[in-house]
Short mmCIF file of C-alpha atoms in Angstrom, two decimals:
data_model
loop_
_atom_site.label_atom_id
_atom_site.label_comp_id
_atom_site.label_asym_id
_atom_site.label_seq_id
_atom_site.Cartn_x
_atom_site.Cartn_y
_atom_site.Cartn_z
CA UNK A 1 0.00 0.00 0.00
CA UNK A 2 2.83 2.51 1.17
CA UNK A 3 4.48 1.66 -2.46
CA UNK A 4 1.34 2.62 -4.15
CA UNK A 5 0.59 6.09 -2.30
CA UNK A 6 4.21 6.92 -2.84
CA UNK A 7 3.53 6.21 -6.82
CA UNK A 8 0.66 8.39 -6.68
CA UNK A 9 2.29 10.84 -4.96
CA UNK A 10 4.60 11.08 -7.67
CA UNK A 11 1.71 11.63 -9.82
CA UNK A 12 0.50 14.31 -7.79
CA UNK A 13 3.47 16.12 -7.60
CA UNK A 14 3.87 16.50 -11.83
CA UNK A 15 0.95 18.44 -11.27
CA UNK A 16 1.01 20.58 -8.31
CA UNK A 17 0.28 24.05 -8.40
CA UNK A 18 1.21 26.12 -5.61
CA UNK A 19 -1.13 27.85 -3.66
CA UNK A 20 -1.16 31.65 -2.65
CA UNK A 21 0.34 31.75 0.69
CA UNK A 22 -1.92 32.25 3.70
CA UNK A 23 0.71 33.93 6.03
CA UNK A 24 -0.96 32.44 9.00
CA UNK A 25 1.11 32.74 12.23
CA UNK A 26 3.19 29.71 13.10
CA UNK A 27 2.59 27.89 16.22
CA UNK A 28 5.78 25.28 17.70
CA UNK A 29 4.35 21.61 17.29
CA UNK A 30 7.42 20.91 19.20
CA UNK A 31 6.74 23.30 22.62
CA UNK A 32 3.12 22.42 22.51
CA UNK A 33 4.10 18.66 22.87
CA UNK A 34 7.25 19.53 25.31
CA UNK A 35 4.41 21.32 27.58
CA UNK A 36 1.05 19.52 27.39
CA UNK A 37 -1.98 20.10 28.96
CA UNK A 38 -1.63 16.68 30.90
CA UNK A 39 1.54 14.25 31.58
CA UNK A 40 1.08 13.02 27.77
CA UNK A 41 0.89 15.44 24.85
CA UNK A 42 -2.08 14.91 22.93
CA UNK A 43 -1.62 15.07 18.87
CA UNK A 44 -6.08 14.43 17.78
CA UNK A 45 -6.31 13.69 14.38
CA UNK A 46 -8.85 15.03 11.53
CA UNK A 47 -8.96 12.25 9.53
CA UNK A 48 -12.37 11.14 7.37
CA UNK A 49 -11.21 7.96 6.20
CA UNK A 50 -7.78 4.97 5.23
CA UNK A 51 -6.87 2.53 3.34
CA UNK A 52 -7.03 0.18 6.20
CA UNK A 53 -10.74 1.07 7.80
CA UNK A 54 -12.05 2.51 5.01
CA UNK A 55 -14.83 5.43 5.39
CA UNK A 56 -14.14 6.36 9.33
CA UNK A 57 -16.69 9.29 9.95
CA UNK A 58 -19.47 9.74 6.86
CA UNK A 59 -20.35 13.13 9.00
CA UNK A 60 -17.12 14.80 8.21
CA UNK A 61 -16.86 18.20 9.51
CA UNK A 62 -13.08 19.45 10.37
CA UNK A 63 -13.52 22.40 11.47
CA UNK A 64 -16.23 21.43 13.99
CA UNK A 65 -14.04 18.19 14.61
CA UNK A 66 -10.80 20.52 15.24
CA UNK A 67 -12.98 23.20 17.44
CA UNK A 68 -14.03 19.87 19.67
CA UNK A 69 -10.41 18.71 20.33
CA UNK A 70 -9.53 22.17 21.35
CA UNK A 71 -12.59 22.25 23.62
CA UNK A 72 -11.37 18.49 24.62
CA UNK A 73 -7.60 19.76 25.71
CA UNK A 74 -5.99 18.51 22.76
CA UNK A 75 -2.18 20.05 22.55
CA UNK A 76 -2.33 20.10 18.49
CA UNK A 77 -4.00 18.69 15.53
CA UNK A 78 -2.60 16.72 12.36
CA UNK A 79 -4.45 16.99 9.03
CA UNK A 80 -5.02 14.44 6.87
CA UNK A 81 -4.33 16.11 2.93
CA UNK A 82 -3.98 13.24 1.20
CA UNK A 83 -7.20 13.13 -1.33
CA UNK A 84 -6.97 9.17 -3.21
CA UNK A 85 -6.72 7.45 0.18
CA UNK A 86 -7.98 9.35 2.80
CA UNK A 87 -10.63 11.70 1.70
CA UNK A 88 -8.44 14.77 2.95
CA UNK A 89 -8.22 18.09 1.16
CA UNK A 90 -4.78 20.67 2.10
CA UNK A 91 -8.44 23.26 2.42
CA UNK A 92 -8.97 21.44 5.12
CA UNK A 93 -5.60 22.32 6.93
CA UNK A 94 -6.08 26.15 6.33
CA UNK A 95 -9.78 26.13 7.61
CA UNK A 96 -8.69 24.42 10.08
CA UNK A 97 -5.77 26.64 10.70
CA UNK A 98 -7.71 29.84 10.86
CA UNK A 99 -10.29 28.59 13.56
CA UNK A 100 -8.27 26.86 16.30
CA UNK A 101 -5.44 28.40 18.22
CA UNK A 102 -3.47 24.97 18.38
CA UNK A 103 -0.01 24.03 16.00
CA UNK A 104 -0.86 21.50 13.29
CA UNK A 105 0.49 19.09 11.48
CA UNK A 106 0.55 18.33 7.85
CA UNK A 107 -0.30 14.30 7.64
CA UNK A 108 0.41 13.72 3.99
CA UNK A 109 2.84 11.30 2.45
CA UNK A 110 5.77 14.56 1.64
CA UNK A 111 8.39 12.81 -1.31
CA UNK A 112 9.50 16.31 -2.53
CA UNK A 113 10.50 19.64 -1.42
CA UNK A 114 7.25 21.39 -3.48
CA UNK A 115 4.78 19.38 -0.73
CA UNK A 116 6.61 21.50 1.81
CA UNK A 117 6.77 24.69 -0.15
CA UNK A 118 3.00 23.77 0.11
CA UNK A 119 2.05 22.94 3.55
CA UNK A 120 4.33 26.36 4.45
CA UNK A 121 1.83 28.16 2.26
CA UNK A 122 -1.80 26.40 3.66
CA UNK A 123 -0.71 26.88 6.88
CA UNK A 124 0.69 23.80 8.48
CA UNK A 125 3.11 24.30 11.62
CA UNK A 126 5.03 21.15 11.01
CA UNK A 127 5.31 18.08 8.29
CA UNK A 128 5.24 14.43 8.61
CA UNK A 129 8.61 12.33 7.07
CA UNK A 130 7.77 9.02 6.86
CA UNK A 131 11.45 6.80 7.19
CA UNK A 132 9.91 4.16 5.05
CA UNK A 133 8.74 6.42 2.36
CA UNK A 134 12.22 8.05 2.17
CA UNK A 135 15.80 7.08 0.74
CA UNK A 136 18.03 8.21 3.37
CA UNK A 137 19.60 11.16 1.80
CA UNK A 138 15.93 12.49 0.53
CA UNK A 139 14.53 12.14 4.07
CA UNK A 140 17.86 14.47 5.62
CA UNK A 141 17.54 16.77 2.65
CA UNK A 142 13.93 17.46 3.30
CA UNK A 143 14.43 17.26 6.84
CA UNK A 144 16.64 20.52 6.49
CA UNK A 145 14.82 22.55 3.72
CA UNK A 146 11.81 22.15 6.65
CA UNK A 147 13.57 23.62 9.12
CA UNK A 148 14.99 26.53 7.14
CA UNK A 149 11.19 27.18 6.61
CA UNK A 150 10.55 27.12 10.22
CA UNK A 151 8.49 24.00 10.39
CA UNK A 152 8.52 21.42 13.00
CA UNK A 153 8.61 17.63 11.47
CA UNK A 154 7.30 14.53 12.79
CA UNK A 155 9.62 11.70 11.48
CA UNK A 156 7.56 8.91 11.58
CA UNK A 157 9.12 5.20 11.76
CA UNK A 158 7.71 1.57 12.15
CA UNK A 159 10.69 -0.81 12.47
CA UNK A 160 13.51 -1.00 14.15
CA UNK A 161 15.44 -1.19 10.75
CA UNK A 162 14.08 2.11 9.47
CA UNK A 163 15.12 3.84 13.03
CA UNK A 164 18.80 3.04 12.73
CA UNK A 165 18.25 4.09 9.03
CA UNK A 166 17.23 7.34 9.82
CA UNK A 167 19.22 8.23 12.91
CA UNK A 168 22.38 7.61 10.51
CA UNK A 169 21.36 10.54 8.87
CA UNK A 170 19.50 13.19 11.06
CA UNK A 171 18.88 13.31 14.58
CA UNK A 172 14.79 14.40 15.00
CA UNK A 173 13.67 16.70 18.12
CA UNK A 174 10.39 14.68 17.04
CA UNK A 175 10.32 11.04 16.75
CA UNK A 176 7.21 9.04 15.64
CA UNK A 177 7.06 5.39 16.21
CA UNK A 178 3.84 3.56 14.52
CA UNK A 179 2.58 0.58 15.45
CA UNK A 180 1.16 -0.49 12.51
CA UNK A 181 2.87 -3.22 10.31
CA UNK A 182 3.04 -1.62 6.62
CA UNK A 183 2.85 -4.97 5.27
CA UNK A 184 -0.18 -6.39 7.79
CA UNK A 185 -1.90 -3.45 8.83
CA UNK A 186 -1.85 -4.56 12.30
CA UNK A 187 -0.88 -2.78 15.53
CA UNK A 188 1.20 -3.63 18.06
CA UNK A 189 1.65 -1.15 20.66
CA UNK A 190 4.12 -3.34 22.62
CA UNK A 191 6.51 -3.01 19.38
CA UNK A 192 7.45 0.37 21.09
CA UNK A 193 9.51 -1.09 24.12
CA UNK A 194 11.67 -3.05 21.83
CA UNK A 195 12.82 0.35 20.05
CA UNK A 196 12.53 2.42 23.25
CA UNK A 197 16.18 1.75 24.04
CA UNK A 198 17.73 2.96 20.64
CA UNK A 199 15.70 6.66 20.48
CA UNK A 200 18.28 9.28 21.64
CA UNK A 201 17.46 10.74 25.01
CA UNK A 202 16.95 14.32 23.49
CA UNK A 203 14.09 13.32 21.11
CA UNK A 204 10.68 13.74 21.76
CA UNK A 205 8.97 10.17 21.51
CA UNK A 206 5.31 10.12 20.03
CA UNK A 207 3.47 6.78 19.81
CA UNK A 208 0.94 6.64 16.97
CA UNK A 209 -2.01 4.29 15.82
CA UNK A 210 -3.60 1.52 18.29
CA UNK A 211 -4.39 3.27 20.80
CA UNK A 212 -7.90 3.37 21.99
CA UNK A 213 -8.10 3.09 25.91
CA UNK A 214 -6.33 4.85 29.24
CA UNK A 215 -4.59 1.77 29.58
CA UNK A 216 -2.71 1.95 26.21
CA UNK A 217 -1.71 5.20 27.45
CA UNK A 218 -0.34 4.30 30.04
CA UNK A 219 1.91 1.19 28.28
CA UNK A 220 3.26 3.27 26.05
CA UNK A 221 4.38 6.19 28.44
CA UNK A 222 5.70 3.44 30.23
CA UNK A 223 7.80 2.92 27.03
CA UNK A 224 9.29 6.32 26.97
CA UNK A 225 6.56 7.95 24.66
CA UNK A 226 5.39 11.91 25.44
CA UNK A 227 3.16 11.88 23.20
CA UNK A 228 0.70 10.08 21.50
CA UNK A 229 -1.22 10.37 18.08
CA UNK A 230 -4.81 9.40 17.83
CA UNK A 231 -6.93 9.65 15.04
CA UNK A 232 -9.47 6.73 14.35
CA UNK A 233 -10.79 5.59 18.05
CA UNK A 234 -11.25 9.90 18.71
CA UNK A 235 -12.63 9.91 15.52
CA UNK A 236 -15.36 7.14 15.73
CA UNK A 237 -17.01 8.75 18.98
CA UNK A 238 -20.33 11.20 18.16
CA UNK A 239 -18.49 14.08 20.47
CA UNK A 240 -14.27 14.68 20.04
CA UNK A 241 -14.32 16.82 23.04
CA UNK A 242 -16.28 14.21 25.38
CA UNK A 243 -14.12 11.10 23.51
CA UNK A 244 -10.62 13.38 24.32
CA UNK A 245 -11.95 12.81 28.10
CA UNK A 246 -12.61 9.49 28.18
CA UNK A 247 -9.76 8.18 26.22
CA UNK A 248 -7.49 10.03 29.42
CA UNK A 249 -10.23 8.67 31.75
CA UNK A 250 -11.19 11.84 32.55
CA UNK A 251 -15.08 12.83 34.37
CA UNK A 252 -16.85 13.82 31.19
CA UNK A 253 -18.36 16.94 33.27
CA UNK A 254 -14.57 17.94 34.49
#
C-alpha cells in the first residue's frame, strides 16, 4: 500500500500548483508537545477515512471536529491532505488553521521539497517524514529545507530497521514510532519497548495508531513515549471533546 501512495504521490506532484500563501502565524508543534496540557501530549487527528478502515466518519466536519479537540484539551491537531486514500483536502488544513489556536500538522505522504513549499503556504506548523517512504539522503535533505522554513517535522518510523536508518542521517527533536505493520496493517503497541532503548534521550517520543483506551496510554508512556497520536478511536465517537476525556479517563463533566 505505502508503495502505491508513494507512486501516486509522484503523480500528484507533476501536477502541483502552488497555492497563494496564507501567512498564518506559526505555532511550535514541538513546545506544545514539550508542555502539554496533561503528563502526555495529545496530537487528535482530523482524519475522514484509510486505506485500512475505510470510510471512518461519513459526517465529516473538520472544522467542527478541530474546534471539539480544542474544547477536549488537545495540545495540536494533524491533518489528513492526502485526497486518493484518505478523503483529505490541504483546504482542510487552512480552515482548520484559521479557527483553532493549536499548531498543526501536515499528515500527507511529503516525497518532494514542493509538498513542503506547500504545507508552508496552507498553513501547516510542522510536516510528517515518513522513514519508510524516504531514501536516506531524501529524508535528511527534506528534513533541512523544513527547518529553514521554520516547520517542525514529525519523522515517523515503524521498524527497528528504518530507526537506525534514519538516525544515521538526522537526529529528530520529534520522533514518531507507529505501530502499525506496513505490510499487515496490524498494531502492536508493545513493538514500542523493543525500540525504546535505541531513540536518543533528546528526542521527543510520540506513539501513533492503536491506541484506543487509558490503559494503552499508560503502556506506552511506560515505554518512553510523550506523546501520543490518535486519530481513528477519537474519531469514531459522536463528540471529540467528550471522547478526548474518556480516552485520558477523565469525568466527562470535568
Amino acid at each position: 500500500m505505502l508503495d502505491k501512495i508513494i507512486e501516486t504521490k509522484k503523480e500528484e506532484i507533476k501536477k502541483l500548483i502552488l497555492p497563494d500563501d496564507e501567512r498564518l502565524p506559526r505555532l511550535s508543534f514541538y513546545d506544545a508537545l514539550k508542555a502539554p496540557h496533561r503528563e502526555l501530549g495529545l496530537i487528535a487527528e482530523v482524519k475522514k477515512a484509510s486505506p485500512s478502515k475505510g470510510l471512518i466518519k461519513a459526517d465529516f466536519h473538520p472544522v467542527e471536529i478541530a474546534l471539539a479537540y480544542e474544547k477536549g484539551g488537545a495540545d495540536c491537531l494533524s491533518v489528513l491532505t492526502d485526497t486518493p486514500y484518505f478523503q483529505g483536502k490541504r483546504e482542510y488544513l487552512t480552515d482548520v488553521k484559521k479557527a483553532v489556536n493549536l499548531p498543526i500538522l501536515r499528515k500527507d505522504f511529503i516525497i518532494d521539497h514542493i509538498q513542503i513549499d506547500e504545507a508552508n503556504r496552507i498553513g501547516a506548523d510542522a510536516i510528517l517524514l515518513i522513514g519508510e517512504a524516504l531514501e536516506s539522503s531524501l529524508l535528511k535533505e527534506l528534513y533541512q529545507y523544513a527547518l529553514q522554513l521554520n516547520l517542525d517535522i514529525l519523522v515517523e518510523v515503524h521498524d527497528q530497521d528504518t530507526l537506525e536508518k534514519v538516525l544515521k542521517v538526522i537526529t529528530p527533536k520529534i520522533l514518531g514510532v507507529n505501530n502499525r505493520n506496513l505490510k499487515t496493517f496490524e498494531t502492536n503497541i508493545g513493538q514500542l519497548e523493543e525500540m525504546a532503548s535505541s531513540i536518543p534521550r533528546d528526542t521527543l517520543l510520540v506513539s501513533e495508531s492503536g491506541l484506543y483506551t487509558r490503559d494503552d496510554l499508560n503502556l506506552v508512556q511506560q515505554y518512553g513515549a510523550k506523546a501520543v497520536l490518535v486519530g481513528e478511536s477519537l474519531m469514531r465517537k459522536d463528540d471529540q471533546a467528550v471522547a478526548i476525556k474518556e480516552l485520558f479517563g477523565e469525568s466527562i463533566n470535568a
